[in-house]
Short mmCIF file of C-alpha atoms and ligand atoms in Angstrom, two decimals:
data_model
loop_
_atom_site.label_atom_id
_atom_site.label_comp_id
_atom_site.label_asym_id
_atom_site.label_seq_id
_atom_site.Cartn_x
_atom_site.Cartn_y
_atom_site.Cartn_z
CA UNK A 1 116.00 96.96 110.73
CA UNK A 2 117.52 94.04 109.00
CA UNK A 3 115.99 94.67 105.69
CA UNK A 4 117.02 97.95 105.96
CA UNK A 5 120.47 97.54 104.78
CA UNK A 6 118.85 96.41 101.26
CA UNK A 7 117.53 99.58 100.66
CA UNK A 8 119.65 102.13 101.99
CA UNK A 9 123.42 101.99 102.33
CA UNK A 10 124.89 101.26 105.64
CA UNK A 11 126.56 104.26 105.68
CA UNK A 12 123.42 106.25 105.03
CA UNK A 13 121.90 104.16 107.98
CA UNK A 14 121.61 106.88 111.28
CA UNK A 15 120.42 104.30 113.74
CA UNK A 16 117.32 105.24 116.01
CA UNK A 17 119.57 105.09 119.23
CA UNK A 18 121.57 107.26 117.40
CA UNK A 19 119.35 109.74 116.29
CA UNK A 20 117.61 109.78 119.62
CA UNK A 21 120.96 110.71 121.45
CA UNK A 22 121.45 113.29 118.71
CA UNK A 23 118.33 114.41 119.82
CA UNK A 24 119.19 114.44 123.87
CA UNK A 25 122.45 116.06 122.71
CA UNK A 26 120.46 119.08 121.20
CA UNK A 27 118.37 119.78 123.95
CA UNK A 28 121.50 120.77 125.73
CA UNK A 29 121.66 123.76 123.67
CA UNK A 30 124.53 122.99 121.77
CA UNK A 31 123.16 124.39 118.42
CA UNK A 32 126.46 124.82 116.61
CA UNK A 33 127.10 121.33 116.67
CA UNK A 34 123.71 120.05 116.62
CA UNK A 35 122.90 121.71 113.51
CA UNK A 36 126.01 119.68 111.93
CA UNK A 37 125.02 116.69 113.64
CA UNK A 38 120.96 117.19 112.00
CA UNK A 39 122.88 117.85 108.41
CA UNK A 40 124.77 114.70 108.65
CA UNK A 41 121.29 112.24 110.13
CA UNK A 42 119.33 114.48 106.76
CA UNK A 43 122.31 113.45 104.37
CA UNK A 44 122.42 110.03 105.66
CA UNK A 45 120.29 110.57 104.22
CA UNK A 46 95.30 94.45 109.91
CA UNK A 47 93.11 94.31 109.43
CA UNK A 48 91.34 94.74 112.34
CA UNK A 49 89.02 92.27 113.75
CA UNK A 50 85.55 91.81 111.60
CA UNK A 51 87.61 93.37 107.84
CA UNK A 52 88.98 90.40 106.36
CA UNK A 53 86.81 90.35 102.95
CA UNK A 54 87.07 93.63 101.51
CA UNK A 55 89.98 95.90 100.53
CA UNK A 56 90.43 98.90 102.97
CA UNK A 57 92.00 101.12 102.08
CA UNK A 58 116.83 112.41 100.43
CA UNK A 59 117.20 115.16 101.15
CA UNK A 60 120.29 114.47 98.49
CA UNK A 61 123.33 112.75 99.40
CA UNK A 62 125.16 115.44 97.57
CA UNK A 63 127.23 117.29 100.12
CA UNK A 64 128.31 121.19 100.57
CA UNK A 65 131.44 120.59 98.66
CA UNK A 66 129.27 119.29 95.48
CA UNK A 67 126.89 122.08 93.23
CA UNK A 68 123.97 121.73 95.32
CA UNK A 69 123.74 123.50 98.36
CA UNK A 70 123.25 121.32 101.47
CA UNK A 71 119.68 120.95 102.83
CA UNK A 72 118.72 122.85 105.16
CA UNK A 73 118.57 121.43 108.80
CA UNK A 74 115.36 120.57 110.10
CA UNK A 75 115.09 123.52 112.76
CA UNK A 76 112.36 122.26 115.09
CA UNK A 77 113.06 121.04 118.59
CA UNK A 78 113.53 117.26 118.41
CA UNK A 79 111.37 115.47 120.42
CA UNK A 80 110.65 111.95 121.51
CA UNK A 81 106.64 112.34 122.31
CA UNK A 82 104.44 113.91 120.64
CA UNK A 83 102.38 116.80 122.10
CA UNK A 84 100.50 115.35 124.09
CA UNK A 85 102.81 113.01 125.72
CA UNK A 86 102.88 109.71 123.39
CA UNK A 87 105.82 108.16 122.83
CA UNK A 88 107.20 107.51 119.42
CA UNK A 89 106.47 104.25 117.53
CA UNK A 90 110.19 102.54 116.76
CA UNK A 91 112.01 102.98 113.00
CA UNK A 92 110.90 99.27 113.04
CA UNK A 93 107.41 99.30 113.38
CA UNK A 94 106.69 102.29 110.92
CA UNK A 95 108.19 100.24 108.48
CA UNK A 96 107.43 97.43 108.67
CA UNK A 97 103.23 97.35 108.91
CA UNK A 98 102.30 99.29 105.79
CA UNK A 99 99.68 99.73 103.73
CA UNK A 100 100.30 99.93 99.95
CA UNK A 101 98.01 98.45 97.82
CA UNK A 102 100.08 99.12 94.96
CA UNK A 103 102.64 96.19 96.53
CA UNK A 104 100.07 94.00 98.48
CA UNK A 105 97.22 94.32 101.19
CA UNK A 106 99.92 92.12 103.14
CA UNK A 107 101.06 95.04 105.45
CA UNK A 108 103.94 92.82 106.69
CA UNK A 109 104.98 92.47 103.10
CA UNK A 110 104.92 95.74 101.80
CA UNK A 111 108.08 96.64 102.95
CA UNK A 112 110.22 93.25 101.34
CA UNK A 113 108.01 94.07 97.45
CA UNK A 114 109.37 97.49 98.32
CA UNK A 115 112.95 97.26 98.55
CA UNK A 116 113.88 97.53 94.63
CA UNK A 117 111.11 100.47 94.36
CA UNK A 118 112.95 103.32 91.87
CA UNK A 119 112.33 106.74 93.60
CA UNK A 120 115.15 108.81 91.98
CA UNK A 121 114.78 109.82 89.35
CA UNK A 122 111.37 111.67 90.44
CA UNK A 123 109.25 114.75 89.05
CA UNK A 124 105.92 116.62 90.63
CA UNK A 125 103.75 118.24 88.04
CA UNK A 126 101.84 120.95 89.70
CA UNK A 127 99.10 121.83 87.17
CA UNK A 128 95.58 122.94 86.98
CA UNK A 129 94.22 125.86 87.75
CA UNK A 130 97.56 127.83 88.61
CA UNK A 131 99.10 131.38 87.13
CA UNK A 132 102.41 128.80 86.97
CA UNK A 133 102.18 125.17 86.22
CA UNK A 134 105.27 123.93 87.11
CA UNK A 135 106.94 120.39 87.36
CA UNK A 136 109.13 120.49 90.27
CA UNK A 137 112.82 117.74 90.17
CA UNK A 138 112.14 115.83 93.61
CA UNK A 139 116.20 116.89 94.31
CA UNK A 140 115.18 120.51 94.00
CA UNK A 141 112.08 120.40 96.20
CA UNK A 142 114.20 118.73 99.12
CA UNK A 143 116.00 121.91 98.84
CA UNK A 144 114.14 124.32 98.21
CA UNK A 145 112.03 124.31 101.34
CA UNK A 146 113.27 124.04 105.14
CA UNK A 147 112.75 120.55 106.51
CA UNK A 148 111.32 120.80 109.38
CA UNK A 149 110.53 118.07 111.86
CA UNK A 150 107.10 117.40 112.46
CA UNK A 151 105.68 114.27 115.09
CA UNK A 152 102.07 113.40 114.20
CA UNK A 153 99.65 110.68 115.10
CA UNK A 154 98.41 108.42 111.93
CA UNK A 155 95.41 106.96 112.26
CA UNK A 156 94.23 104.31 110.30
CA UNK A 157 90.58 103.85 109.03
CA UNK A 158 91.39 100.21 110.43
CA UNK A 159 91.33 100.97 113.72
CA UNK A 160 95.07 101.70 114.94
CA UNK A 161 97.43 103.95 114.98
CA UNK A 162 101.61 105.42 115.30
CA UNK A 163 103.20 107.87 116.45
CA UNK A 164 105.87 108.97 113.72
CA UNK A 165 108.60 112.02 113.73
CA UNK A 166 108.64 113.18 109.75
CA UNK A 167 110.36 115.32 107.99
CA UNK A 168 108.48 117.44 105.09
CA UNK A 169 107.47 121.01 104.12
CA UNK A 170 103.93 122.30 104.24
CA UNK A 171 102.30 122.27 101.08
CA UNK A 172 101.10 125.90 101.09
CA UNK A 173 104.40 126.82 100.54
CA UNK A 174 104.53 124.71 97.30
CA UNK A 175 101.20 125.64 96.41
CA UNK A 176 102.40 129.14 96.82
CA UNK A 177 104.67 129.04 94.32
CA UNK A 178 102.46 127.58 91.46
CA UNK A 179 100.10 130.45 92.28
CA UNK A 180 96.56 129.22 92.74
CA UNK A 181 93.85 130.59 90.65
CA UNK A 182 90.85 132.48 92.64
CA UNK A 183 88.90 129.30 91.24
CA UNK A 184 90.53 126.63 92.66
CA UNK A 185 88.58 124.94 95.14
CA UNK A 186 90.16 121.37 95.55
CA UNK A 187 93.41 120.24 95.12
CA UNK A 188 93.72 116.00 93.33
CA UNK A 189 97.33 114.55 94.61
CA UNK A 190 98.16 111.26 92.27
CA UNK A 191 100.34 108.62 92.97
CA UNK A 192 102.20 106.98 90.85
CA UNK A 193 100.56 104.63 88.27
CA UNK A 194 103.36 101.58 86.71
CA UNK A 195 102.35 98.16 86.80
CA UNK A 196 105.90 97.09 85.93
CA UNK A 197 107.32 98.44 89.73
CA UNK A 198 103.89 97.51 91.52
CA UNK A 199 102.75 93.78 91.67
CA UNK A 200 99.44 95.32 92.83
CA UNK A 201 98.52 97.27 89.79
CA UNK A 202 98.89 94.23 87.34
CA UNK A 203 95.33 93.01 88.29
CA UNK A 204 92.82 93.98 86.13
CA UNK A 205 90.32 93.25 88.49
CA UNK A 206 91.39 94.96 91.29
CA UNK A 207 90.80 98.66 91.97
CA UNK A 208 91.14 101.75 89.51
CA UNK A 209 94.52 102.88 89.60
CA UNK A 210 96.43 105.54 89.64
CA UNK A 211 95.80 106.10 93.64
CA UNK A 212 94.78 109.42 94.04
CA UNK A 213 93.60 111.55 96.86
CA UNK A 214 92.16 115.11 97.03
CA UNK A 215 91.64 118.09 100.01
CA UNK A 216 89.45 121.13 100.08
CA UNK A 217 91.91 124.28 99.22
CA UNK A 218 91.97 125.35 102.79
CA UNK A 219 92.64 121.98 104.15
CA UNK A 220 95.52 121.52 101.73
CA UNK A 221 96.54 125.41 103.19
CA UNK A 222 96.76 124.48 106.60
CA UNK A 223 99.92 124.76 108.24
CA UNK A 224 99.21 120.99 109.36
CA UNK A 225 99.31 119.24 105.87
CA UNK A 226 102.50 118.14 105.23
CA UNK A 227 104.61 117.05 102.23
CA UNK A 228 107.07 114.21 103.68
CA UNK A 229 110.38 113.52 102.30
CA UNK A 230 111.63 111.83 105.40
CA UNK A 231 111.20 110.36 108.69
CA UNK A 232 114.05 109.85 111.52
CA UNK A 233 115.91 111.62 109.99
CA UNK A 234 116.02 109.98 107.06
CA UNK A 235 115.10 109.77 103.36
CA UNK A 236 111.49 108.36 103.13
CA UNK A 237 111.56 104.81 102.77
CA UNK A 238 110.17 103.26 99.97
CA UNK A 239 107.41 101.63 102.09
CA UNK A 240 106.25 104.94 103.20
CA UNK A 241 105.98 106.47 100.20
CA UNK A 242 109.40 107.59 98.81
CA UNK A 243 109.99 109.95 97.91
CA UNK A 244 107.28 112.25 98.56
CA UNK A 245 103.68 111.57 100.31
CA UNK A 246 101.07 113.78 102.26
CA UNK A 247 100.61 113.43 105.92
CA UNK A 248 97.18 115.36 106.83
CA UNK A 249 97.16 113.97 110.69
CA UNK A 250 93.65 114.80 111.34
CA UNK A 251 92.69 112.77 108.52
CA UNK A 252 92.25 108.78 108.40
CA UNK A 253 95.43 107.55 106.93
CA UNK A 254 94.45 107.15 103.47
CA UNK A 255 93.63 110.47 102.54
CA UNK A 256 98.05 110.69 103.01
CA UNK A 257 99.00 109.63 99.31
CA UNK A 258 102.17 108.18 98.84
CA UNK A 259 104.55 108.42 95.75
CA UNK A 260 102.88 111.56 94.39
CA UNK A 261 104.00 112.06 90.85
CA UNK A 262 101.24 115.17 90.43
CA UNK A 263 98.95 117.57 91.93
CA UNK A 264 96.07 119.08 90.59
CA UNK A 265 94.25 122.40 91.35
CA UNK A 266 90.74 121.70 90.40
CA UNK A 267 87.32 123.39 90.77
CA UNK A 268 84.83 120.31 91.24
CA UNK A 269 85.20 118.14 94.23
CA UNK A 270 87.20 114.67 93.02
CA UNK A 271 86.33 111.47 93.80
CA UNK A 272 89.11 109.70 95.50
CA UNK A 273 90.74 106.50 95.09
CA UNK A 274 88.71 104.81 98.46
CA UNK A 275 85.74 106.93 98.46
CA UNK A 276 84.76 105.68 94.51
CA UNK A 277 85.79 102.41 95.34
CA UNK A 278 83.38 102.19 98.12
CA UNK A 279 81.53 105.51 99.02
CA UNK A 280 79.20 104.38 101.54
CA UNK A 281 82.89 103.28 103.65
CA UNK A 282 85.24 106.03 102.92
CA UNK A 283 84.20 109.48 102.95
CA UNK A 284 85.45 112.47 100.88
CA UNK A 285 86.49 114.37 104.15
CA UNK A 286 87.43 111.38 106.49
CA UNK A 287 88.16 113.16 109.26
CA UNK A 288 88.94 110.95 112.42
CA UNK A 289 85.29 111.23 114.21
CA UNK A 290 84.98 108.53 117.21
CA UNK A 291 81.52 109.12 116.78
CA UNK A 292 80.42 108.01 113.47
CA UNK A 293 81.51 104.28 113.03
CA UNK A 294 82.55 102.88 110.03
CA UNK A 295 79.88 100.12 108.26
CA UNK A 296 82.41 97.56 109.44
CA UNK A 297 83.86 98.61 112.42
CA UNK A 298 83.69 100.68 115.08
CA UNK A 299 86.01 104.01 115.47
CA UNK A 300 85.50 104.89 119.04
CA UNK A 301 89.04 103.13 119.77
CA UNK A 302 92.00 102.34 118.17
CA UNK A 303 94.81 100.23 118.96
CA UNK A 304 98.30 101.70 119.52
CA UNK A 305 100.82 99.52 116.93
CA UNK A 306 103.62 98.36 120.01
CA UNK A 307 100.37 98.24 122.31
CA UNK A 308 97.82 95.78 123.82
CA UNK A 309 94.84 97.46 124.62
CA UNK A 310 92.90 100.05 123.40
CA UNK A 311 92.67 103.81 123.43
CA UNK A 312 90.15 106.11 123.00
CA UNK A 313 90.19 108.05 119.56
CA UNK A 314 90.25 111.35 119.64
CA UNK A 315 87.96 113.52 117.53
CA UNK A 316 89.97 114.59 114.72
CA UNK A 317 93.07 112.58 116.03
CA UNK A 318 93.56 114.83 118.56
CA UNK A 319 94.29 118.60 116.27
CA UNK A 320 90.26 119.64 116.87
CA UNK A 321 91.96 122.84 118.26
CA UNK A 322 93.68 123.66 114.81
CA UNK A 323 91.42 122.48 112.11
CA UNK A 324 87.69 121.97 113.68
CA UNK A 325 86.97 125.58 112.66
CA UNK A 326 87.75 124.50 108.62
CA UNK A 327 83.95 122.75 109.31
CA UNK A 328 81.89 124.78 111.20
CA UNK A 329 78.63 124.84 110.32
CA UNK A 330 79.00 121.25 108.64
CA UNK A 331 77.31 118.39 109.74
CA UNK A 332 80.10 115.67 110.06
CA UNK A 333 77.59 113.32 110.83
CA UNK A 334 76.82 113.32 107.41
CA UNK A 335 79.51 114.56 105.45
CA UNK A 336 81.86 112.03 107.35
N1 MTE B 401 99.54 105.36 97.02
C1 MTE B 401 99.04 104.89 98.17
N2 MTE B 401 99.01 105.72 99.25
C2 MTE B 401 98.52 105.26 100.42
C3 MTE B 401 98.00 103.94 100.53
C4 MTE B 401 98.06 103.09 99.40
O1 MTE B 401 97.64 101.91 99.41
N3 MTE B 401 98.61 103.60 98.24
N4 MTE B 401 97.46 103.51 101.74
C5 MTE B 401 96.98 104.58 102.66
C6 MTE B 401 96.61 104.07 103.99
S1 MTE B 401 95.15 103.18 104.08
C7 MTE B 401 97.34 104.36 105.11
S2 MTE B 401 96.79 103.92 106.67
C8 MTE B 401 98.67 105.05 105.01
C9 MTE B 401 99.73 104.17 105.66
O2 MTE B 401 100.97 104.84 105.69
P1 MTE B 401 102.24 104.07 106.31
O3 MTE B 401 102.36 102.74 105.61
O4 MTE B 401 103.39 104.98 106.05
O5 MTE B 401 101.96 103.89 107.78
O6 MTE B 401 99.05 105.30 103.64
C10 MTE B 401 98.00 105.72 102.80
N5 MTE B 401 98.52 106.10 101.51
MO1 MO B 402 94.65 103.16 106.28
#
């Protein structure tokens, strides 16, 4: 938490024991004030055994009384497991064991390169095949759509795992808005690409940047994909991501871009940032199988970050119920 207060003001800061009682406090019903309470926490506002050789992969602190309305507060029930019962990794532990090649492969080091990371001011070009290309102001998007609150399990090609309570805004409803042509069939996210903010990209040697990611259209529909501005309550750190990243939780972790600075709507299947760098590690749809082990390691457990032992992984990290119908009739064997 200590390196915290380098990055975001102290009195931006809503400590976890904090936000947690804020969170006890609302489940006693008290919506009028816990609906002031959320606006003020949204203002305040391994490598794994066997993979040491190759590379794996706010809302606005403007307030009512300023010109831009106050965000919205995230309406979802807080909650300190997630569905099925797993408790939430600590404020501490999400940000502090990152992965961010752009910084380092050091994952307990991504978080100190971080700190001086410029996320404001930030644009999204959404372009491609759209009625209305449009680049959105990161200040207006945080606006714009509800935050909601949204606890989902990341699961890292690696082999472990978190459980982490974002904030965000499905990205149909930004796609919506850009209008998607009837021949759009993929959609390319891109992080951003400046050598002069990210250690990482300055060598030459290393991998092809810009990061960029990409989703079938009706994965990047589903109500599950999120667009994350935040998490506990508060504006994304820069370690995550800031200021905007994908989480698609039924995905291996790196298919969630961080730092998007565009989005494409595209008709030919792209070739991701992992999946060109290595395509017989890192599939196109990397969905979290437990049966099909990577080259290097096997995915039939994961470990827990705040645990010892193992756990089973669960096939598609544990939403088969919401997206397995998106592949029927594909063998995932294959198309992993
Ligand atoms: N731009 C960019 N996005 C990225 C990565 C990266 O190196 N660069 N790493 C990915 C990987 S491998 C994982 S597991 C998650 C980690 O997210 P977290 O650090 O917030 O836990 O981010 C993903 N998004
Ligand atoms: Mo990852």
């Amino acid at each position: 938490m200590n390196r915290f207060k380098n990055t975001i003001p102290s009195s931006e800061i809503t400590p976890e024991h904090v936000y947690r009682s804020r969170r006890d406090f609302i489940k006693l019903g008290v919506w009028a004030f816990a609906s002031s309470a959320l606006m003020v926490a949204c203002r305040g506002n391994e490598l794994e055994a066997g993979r040491q050789n190759a590379p794996m992969p706010t809302p606005t602190s403007s307030d009512a009384a300023q010109d831009k309305p106050a965000p919205t507060p995230m309406p979802t029930a807080p909650k300190d497991t997630d569905e099925l019962g797993n408790k939430l990794n600590t404020f501490e532990q999400i940000t502090t064991y990152n992965n961010y090649y752009e910084f380092t492969s050091d994952k307990e080091q991504v978080a100190v390169l971080a700190r001086d990371f410029k996320s404001s001011p930030w644009t999204v070009a959404v372009t491609g095949l759209v009625n209305k290309p449009t680049t959105f102001d990161m200040d207006d998007l945080r606006t714009k759509f509800d935050q909601e609150e949204r606890v989902y399990r990341l699961r890292c090609v690696e082999g472990w795992s978190m459980v982490i309570p974002w904030t965000g805004f499905p990205l149909h409803k930004l796609l919506k808005e850009v209008e998607p042509k009837s021949n759009a069939r993929f959609v390319r996210f891109v992080s951003l690409d400046d050598p002069k903010q990210y250690p990482g990209q300055n060598d030459i040697f290393s991998f092809q940047w810009p990061y960029a990611e990409a989703l079938r259209m009706d994965e990047a529909m589903h109500d599950l994909t999120l667009m994350v501005t935040g998490l506990y309550g508060r504006p994304l750190p820069n370690q995550n991501g800031a200021p905007l990243r994908l989480a698609v939780p039924w995905k291996y972790g790196f298919k969630s871009a961080k730092a998007i600075v565009a989005i494409e709507l595209v008709e030919e299947q792209p070739g991701p940032f992992w999946t060109t760098a290595n395509p017989a590690e890192y599939g196109f749809y990397a969905n979290v199988n437990p049966e099909v082990p990577h080259p290097r390691w096997t995915q039939a457990t994961e470990r827990r970050i705040g645990e010892t032992g193992r756990r089973r992984t669960l096939p598609f990290n544990g939403y088969a119920e919401q997206v397995a119908s998106l592949y029927a009739g594909m063998d995932l064997k294959v198309n992993y």
